[in-house]
Coordinates of C-alpha atoms in Angstrom, one line a residue:
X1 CA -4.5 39.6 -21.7
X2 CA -1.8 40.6 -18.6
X3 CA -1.3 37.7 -16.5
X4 CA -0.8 38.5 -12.9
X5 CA 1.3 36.9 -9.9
X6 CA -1.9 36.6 -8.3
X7 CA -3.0 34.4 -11.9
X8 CA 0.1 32.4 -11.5
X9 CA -0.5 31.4 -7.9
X10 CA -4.3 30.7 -8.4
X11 CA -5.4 27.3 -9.4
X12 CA -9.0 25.2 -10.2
X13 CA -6.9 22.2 -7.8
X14 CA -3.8 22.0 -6.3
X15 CA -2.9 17.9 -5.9
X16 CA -0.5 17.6 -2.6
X17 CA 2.0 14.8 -3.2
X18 CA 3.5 13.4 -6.8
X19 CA 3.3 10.1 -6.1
X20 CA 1.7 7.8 -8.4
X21 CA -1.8 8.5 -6.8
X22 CA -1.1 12.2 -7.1
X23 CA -0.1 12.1 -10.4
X24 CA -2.5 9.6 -11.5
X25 CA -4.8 12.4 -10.3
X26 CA -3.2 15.7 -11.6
X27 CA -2.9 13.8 -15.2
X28 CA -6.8 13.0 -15.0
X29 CA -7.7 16.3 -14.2
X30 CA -4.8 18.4 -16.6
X31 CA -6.6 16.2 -19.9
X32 CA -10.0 18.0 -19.0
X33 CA -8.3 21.1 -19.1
X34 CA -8.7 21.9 -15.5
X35 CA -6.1 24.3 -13.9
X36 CA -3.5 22.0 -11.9
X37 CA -0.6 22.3 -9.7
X38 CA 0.8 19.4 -9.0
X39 CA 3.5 19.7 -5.5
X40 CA 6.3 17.6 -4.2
X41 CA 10.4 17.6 -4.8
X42 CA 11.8 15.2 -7.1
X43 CA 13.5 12.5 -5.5
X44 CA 9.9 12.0 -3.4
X45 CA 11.0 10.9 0.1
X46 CA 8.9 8.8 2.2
X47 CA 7.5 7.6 -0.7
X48 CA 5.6 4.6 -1.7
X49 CA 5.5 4.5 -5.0
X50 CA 9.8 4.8 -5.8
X51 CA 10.1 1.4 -3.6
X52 CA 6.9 -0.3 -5.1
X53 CA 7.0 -3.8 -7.1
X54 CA 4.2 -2.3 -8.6
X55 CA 2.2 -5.5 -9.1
X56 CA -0.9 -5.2 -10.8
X57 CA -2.2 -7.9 -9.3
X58 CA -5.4 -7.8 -6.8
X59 CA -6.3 -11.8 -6.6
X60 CA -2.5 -12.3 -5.9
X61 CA -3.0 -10.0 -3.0
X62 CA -5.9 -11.6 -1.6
X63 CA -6.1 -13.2 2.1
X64 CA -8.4 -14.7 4.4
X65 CA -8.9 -11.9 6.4
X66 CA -9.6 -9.2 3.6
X67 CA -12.5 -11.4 1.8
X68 CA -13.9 -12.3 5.7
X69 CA -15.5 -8.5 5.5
X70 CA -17.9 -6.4 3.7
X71 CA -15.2 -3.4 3.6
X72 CA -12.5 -5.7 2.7
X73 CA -14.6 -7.5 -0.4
X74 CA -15.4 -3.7 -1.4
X75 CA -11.7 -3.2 -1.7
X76 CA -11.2 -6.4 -3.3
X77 CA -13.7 -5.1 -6.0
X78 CA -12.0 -1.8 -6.5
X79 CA -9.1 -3.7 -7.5
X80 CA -10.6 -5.9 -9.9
X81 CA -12.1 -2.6 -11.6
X82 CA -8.8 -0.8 -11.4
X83 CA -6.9 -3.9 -13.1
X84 CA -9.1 -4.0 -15.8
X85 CA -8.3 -0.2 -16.8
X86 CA -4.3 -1.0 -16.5
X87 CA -3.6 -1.9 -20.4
X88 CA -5.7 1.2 -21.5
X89 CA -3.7 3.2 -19.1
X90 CA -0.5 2.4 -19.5
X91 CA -0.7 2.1 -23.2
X92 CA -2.2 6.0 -23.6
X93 CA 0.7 6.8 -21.5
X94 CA 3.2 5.4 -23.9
X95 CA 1.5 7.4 -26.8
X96 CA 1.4 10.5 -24.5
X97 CA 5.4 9.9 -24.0
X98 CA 6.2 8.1 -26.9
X99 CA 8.3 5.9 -24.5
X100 CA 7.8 2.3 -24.3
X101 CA 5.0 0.3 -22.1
X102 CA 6.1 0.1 -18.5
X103 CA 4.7 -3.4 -18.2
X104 CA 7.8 -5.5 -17.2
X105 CA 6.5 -9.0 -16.9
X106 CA 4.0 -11.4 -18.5
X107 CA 1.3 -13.1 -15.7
X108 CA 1.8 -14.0 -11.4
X109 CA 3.3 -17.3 -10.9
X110 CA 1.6 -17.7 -6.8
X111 CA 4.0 -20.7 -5.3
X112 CA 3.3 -22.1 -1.9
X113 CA 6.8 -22.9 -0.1
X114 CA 7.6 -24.8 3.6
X115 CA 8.3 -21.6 4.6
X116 CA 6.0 -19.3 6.9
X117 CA 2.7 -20.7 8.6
X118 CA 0.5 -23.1 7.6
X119 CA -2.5 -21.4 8.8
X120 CA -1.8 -18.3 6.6
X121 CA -0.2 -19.3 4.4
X122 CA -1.8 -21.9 3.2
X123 CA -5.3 -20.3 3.9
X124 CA -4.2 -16.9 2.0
X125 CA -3.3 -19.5 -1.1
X126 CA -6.4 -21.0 -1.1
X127 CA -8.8 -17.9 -0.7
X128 CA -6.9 -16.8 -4.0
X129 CA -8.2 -19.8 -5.8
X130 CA -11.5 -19.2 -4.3
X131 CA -11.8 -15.8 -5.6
X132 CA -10.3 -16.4 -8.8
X133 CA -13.1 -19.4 -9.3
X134 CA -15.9 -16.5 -8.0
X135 CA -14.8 -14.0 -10.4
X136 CA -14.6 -17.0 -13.5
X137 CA -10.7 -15.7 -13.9
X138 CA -8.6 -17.9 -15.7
X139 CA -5.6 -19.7 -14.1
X140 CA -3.4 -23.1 -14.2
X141 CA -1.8 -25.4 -11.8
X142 CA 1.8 -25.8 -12.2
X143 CA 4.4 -28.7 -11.0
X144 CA 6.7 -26.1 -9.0
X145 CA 9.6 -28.1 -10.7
X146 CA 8.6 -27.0 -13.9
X147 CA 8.6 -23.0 -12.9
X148 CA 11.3 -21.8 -15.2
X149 CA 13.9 -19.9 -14.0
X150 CA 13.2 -20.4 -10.3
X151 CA 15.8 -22.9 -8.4
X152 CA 15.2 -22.7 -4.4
X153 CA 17.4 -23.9 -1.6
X154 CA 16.1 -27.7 -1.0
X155 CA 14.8 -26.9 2.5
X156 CA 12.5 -24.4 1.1
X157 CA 11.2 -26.0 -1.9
X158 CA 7.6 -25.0 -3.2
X159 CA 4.8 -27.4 -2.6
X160 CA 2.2 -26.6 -5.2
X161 CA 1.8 -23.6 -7.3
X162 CA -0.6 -21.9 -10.1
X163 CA -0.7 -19.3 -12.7
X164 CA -2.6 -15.9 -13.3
X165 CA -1.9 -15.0 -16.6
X166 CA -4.0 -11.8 -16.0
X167 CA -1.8 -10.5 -13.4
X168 CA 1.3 -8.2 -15.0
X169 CA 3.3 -5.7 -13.3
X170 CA 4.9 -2.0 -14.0
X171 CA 8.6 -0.7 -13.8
X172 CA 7.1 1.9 -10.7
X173 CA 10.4 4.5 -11.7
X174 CA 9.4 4.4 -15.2
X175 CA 5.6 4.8 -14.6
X176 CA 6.4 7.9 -12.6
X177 CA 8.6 9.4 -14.9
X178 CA 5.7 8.7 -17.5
X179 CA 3.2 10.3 -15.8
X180 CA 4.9 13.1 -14.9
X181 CA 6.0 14.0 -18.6
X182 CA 2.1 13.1 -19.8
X183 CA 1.1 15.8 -16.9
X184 CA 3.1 18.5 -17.7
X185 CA 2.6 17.7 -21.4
X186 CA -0.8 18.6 -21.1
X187 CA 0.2 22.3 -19.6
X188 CA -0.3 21.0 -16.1
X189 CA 2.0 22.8 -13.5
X190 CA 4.3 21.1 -11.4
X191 CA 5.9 22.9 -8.1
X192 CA 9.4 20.6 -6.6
X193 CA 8.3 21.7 -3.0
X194 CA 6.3 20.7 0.0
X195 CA 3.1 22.6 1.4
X196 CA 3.3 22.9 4.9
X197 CA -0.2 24.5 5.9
X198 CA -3.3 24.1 4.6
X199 CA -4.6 27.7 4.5
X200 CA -8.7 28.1 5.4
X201 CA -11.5 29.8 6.2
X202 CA -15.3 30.5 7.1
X203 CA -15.1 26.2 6.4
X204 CA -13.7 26.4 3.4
X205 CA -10.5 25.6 1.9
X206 CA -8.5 28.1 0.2
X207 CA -5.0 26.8 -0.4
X208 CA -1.9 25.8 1.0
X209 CA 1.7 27.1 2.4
X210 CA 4.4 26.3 0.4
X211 CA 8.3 26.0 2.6
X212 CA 9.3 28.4 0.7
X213 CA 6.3 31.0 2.5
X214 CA 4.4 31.4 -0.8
X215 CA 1.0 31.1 -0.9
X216 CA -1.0 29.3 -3.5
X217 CA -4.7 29.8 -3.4
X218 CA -7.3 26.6 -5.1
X219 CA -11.0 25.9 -3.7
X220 CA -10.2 22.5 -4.4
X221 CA -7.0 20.6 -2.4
X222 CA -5.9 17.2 -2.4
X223 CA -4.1 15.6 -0.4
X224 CA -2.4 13.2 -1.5
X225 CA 0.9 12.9 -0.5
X226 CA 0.5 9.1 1.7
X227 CA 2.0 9.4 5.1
X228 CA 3.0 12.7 4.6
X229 CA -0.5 14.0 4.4
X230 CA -0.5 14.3 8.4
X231 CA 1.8 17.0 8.3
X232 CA -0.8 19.1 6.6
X233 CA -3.8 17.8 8.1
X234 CA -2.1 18.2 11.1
X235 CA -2.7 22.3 10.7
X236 CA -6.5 21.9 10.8
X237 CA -6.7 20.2 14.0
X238 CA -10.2 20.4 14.2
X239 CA -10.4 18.3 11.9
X240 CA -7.3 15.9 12.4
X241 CA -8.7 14.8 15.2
X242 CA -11.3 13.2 13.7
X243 CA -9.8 11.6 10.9
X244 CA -7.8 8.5 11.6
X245 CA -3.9 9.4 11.6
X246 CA -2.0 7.8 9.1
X247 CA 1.2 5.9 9.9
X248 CA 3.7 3.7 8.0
X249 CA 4.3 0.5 6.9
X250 CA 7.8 1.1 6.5
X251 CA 9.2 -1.0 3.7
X252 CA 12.8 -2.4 2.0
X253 CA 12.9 -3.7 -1.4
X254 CA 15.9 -4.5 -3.3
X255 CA 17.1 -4.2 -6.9
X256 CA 19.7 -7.3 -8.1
X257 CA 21.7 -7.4 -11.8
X258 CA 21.2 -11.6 -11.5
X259 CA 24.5 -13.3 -11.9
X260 CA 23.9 -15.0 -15.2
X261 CA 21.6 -11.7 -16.6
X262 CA 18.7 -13.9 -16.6
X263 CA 15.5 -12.8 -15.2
X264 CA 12.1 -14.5 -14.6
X265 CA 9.1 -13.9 -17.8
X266 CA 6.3 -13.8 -14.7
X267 CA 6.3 -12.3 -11.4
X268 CA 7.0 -15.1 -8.7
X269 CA 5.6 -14.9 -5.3
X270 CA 4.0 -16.4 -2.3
X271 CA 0.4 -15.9 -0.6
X272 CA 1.0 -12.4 1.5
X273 CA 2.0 -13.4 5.1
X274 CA 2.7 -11.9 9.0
X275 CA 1.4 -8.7 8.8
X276 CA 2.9 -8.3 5.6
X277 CA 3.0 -9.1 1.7
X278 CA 4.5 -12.0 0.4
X279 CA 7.8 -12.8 -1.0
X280 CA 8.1 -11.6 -4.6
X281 CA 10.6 -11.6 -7.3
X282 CA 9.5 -9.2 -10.2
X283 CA 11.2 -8.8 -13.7
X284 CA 12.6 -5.4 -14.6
X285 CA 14.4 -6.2 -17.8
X286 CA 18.3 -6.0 -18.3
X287 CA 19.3 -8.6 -16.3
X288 CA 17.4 -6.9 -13.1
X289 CA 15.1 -8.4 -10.4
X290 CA 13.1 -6.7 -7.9
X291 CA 12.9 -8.2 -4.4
X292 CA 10.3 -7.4 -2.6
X293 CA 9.2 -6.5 0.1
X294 CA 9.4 -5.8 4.0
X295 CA 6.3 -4.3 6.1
X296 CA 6.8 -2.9 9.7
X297 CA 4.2 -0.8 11.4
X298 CA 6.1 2.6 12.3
X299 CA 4.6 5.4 13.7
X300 CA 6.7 7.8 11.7
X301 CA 8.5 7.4 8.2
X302 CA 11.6 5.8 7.6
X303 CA 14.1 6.8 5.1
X304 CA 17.0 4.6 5.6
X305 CA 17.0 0.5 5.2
X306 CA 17.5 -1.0 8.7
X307 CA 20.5 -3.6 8.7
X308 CA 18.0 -6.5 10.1
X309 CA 15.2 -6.0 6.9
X310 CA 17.2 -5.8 4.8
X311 CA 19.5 -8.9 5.5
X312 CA 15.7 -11.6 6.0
X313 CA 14.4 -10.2 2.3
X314 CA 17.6 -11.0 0.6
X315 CA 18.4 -14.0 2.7
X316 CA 14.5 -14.8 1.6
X317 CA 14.8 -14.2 -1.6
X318 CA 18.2 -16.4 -2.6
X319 CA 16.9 -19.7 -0.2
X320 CA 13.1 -19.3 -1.4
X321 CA 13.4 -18.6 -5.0
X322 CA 16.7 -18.6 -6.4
X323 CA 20.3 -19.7 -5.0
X324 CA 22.0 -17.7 -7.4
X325 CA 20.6 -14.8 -6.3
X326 CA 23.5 -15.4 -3.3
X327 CA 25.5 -14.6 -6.3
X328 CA 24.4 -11.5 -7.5
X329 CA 25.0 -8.3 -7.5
X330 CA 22.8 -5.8 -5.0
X331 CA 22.7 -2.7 -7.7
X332 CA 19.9 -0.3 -5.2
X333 CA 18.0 -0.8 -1.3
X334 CA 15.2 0.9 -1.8
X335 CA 12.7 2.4 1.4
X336 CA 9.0 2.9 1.0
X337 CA 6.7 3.8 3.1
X338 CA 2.6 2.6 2.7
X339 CA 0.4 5.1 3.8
X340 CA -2.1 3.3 7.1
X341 CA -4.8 4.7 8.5
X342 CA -5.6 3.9 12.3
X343 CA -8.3 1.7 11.3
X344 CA -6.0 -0.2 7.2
X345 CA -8.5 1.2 5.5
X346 CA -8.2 3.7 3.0
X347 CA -9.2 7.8 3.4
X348 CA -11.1 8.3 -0.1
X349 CA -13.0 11.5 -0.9
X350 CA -14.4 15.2 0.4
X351 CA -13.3 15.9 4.3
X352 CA -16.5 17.0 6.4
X353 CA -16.3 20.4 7.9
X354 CA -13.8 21.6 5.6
X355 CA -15.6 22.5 2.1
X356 CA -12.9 21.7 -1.0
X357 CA -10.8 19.6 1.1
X358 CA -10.5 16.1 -0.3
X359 CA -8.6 12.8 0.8
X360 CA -6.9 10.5 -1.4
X361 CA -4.6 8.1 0.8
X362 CA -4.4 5.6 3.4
X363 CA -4.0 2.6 0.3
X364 CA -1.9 0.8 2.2
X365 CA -0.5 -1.5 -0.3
X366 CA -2.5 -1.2 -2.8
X367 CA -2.8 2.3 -4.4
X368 CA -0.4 2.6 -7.1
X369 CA -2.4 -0.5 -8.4
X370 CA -5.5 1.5 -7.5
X371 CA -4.1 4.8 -9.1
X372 CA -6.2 4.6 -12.7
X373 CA -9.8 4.2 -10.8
X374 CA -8.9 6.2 -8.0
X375 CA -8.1 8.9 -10.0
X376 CA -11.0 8.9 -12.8
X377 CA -13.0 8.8 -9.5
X378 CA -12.0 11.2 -7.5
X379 CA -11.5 14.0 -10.8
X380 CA -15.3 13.1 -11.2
X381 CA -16.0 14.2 -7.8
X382 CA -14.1 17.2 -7.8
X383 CA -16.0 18.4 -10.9
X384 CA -19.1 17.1 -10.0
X385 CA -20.0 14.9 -11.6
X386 CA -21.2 12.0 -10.8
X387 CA -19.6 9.5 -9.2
X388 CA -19.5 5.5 -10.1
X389 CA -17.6 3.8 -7.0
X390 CA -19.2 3.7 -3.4
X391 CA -16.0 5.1 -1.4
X392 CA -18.1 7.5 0.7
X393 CA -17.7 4.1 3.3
X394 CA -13.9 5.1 3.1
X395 CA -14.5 9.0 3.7
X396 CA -11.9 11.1 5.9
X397 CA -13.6 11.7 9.2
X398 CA -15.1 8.4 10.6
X399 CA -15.4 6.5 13.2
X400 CA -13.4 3.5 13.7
X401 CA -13.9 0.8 10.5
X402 CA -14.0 -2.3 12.8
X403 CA -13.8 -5.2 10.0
X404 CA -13.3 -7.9 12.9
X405 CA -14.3 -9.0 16.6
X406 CA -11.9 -8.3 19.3
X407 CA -11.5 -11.6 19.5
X408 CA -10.6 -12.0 15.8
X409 CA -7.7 -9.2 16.1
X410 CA -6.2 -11.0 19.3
X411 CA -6.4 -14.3 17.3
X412 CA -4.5 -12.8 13.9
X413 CA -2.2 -10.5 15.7
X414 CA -0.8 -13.6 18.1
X415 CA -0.8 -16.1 15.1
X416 CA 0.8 -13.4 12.6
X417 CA 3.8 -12.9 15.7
X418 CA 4.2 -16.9 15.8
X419 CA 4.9 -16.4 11.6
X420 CA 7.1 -14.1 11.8
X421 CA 9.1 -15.9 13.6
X422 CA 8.9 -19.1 11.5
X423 CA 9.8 -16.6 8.2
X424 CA 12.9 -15.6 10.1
X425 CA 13.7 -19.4 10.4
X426 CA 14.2 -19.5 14.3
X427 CA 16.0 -22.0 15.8
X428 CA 13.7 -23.3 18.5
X429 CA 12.8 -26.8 19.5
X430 CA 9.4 -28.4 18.9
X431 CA 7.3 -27.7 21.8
X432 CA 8.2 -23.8 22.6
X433 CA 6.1 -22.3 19.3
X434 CA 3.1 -24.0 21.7
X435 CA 4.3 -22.6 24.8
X436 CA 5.4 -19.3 23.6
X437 CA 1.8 -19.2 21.9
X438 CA 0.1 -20.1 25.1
X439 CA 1.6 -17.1 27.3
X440 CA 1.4 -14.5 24.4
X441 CA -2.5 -15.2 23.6
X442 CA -3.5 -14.0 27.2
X443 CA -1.0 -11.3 27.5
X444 CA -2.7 -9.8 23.8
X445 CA -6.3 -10.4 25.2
X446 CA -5.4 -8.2 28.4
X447 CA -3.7 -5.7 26.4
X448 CA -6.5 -5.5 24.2
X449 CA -8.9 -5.2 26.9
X450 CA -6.9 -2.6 28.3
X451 CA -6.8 -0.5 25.3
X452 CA -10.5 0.5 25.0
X453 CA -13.8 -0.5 26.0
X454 CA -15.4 -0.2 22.5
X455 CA -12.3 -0.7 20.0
X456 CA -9.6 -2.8 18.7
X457 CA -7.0 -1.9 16.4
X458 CA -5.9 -4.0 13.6
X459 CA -3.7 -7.1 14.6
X460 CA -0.5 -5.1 12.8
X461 CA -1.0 -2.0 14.8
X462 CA -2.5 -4.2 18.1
X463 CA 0.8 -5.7 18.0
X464 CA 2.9 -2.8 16.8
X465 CA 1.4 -0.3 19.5
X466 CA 2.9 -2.6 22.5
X467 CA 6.8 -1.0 21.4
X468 CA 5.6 2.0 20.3
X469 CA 3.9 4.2 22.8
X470 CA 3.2 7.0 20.4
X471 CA 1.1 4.6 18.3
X472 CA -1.0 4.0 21.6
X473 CA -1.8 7.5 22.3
X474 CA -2.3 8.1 18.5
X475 CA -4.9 5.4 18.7
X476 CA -7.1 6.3 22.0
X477 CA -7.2 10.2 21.3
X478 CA -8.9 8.5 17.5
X479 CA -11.3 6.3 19.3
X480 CA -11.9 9.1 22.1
X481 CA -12.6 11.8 18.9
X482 CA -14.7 9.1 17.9
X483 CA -16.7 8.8 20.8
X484 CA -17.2 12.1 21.5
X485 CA -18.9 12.6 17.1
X486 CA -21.4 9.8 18.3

């Protein structure tokens, strides 16, 4: 049989992005023998996934905010299914490889420090434990004195803490090198290059533009490629406008060679906190730590560590977990960026109004541990076949997902800016967090008001949108698309 170009440029799916979700995906698909082509460059910039902790932890992650809604507790339970699939997963990937497990620790010590804000802090800690008692998973208290390997600067000694033996985590660098190999293992194809267009018509999908000004033709795409994925979706402006944009949560994280070579057996971390997840110290073997992690709303992605992150994570990580760490050696700064919709939630499945165009981003900070489900789901849907996991309430092209009041937002957003600035240990005297408070709350409410008649953003991106005008008009041409669907 002659094998044409056209042959080699035609595809069942091409999978846009080679991130852990896209890979995840390709993999899923390239066992069932389905023709892949799996695109994105090597070194994957404006990545997630290369900056990750890559805890596979969901109860560790939980807060307050996300269990207070029926979306939220849906994403909670997609993480408690994905979880469960991880040693499976990871071990079939060693086989596939014949490399060694990527797990790199054993449990999630949680550890609730002086540090931060009482009211989320302490109430993210404590809607853990509630969900960990709902869901009958095991866990222990522990005397934060007796938490091995952990040594904190006196003024920001831990309070109370407890133990999730369930809750591992992954070496993110090695987990992407072993699913690439398994892909391309199994004869799947994998192109170093960006797509720039998505090519369509008549409603249908029918491939993408690569930079290079090849075509490759597929009546399935993915896009998958996190923040990224505007760029593309961008081209179909029909339908961009009514799919929430994505922006970033730009992030810093920080690889140390500890200055005796020790390293911790669990992940240690705190409750997640302002607008961002916690403070967490995960083993990588070889003497090496990961610090993690930084989140700031950004309209666009970053690529380079700003000066000010990166000096409050490691000045976090030595007074808050370990004083030696002021001893170590800094071996990498690493820059990630989460994929966020308009609305934090995620953008899961088939795009209406464009046949074969599918969705499989927004995560936030979640969807490297999400990857295994995500992917068995979405390959099912693709084939179709039919489905198990109710993520048509996370399609594409939707109106607003308003999990709170406007009240609510205004609340979180002007208590998460009052905790940021306890994290970065201001200097101010008693009464001015209360006074500062006071004048902020009504200046949010107005701006709030302001914004739309019908609806709020998210406190991250209520607050982020008053420096960054871009985000505003992002957000009113969304909720104006919106109106106009109704």
């Amino acid at each position: 049989m002659t094998i044409t170009q056209e042959d080699k440029q035609s595809y069942d799916v091409i999978v846009v992005g080679n991130g852990a979700l896209g890979l995840s995906l390709a993999l899923t698909l390239a066992r069932r023998k389905i023709r892949v082509a799996l695109l994105g460059q090597p070194h994957r910039p404006w990545a997630a996934s290369t900056a990750a902790g890559a805890m596979n932890g969901c109860f560790g992650e939980v807060t307050t905010t996300l269990v207070a809604s029926e979306h939220g507790r849906y994403k909670l339970e997609m993480d408690i299914q994905s979880r469960k699939m991880w040693p499976e997963w990871s071990q079939q990937l060693a086989e596939e490889t014949g490399q060694a497990n990527v797990q790199t620790a054993d449990g999630t010590i949680v550890h609730l420090n002086t540090v931060g804000h009482p009211g989320i802090d302490e109430g993210n800690y404590e809607a853990i434990r509630t969900e960990l008692d709902r869901y009958d998973e095991p866990y222990e208290d522990l005397d934060p004195a007796d938490i091995e390997w952990m040594e904190a600067h006196a003024s920001q000694r831990s309070l109370k803490a407890f133990f999730i033996p369930g809750e591992h985590a992954v070496d993110s660098h090695r987990l992407l090198d072993q699913l690439q190999a398994a892909y391309l293992s199994t004869g799947g194809v994998l192109i170093a290059e960006h797509a720039v267009r998505l090519e369509y018509g008549n409603g249908t999908i029918e491939g993408v533009v690569l930079e290079s000004g090849d075509t490759l033709r597929a009546k399935d795409v993915v896009l998958a490629a996190g923040v990224r994925c505007q760029d593309l979706l961008d081209t179909v402006p029909d339908i961009a406008r009514r799919v929430p944009r994505l922006i970033s949560g730009y992030g810093v994280s920080a690889i140390i060679q500890t200055d005796d070579n020790t390293v911790p057996r669990s992940v240690i971390r705190t409750p997640n906190r302002a607008f961002a997840c916690g403070l967490h110290i995960v083993p990588r073997g070889d003497g090496q730590v990961y610090v993690g992690a930084t989140n700031i709303i950004s309209p666009e992605p970053m690529d380079t560590p700003v000066l000010r992150d990166v000096q409050f994570l490691l000045d976090c990580a030595h007074r808050q977990v370990r004083t030696g760490l002021w001893n170590s050696g800094l071996v990498k700064l690493q820059v990630g960026n989460r994929p966020v919709s308009l609305d934090a939630f995620p953008l899961l499945g088939k795009t209406e109004g464009l046949a074969g165009l599918w969705m499989m981003t927004g995560t936030y900070r979640d969807g490297l541990h999400l990857s295994p489900l995500l992917a068995k789901e979405m390959a099912a849907r693709i084939l179709g076949e039919k489905p198990e996991l109710d993520i048509d309430r996370f399609r594409p092209v939707r109106a607003p997902i308003q999990p709170m009041s406007r009240e609510e937002a205004v609340n979180q957003a002007v208590t998460h800016m009052l905790a940021t600035g306890w994290e970065y240990n201001w200097q101010v005297t008693v009464d001015w967090p209360v006074i500062v408070e006071y004048n902020m709350r009504p200046s949010y409410q107005k701006w709030a008001e302001d914004f739309d008649p019908q609806f709020t953003p998210p406190p991250e991106l209520l607050a982020a949108s008053r420096i960054h005008p871009s985000l505003v008009k992002m957000l009113q041409d969304y909720y104006e698309a919106s109106r106009a669907e109704a």
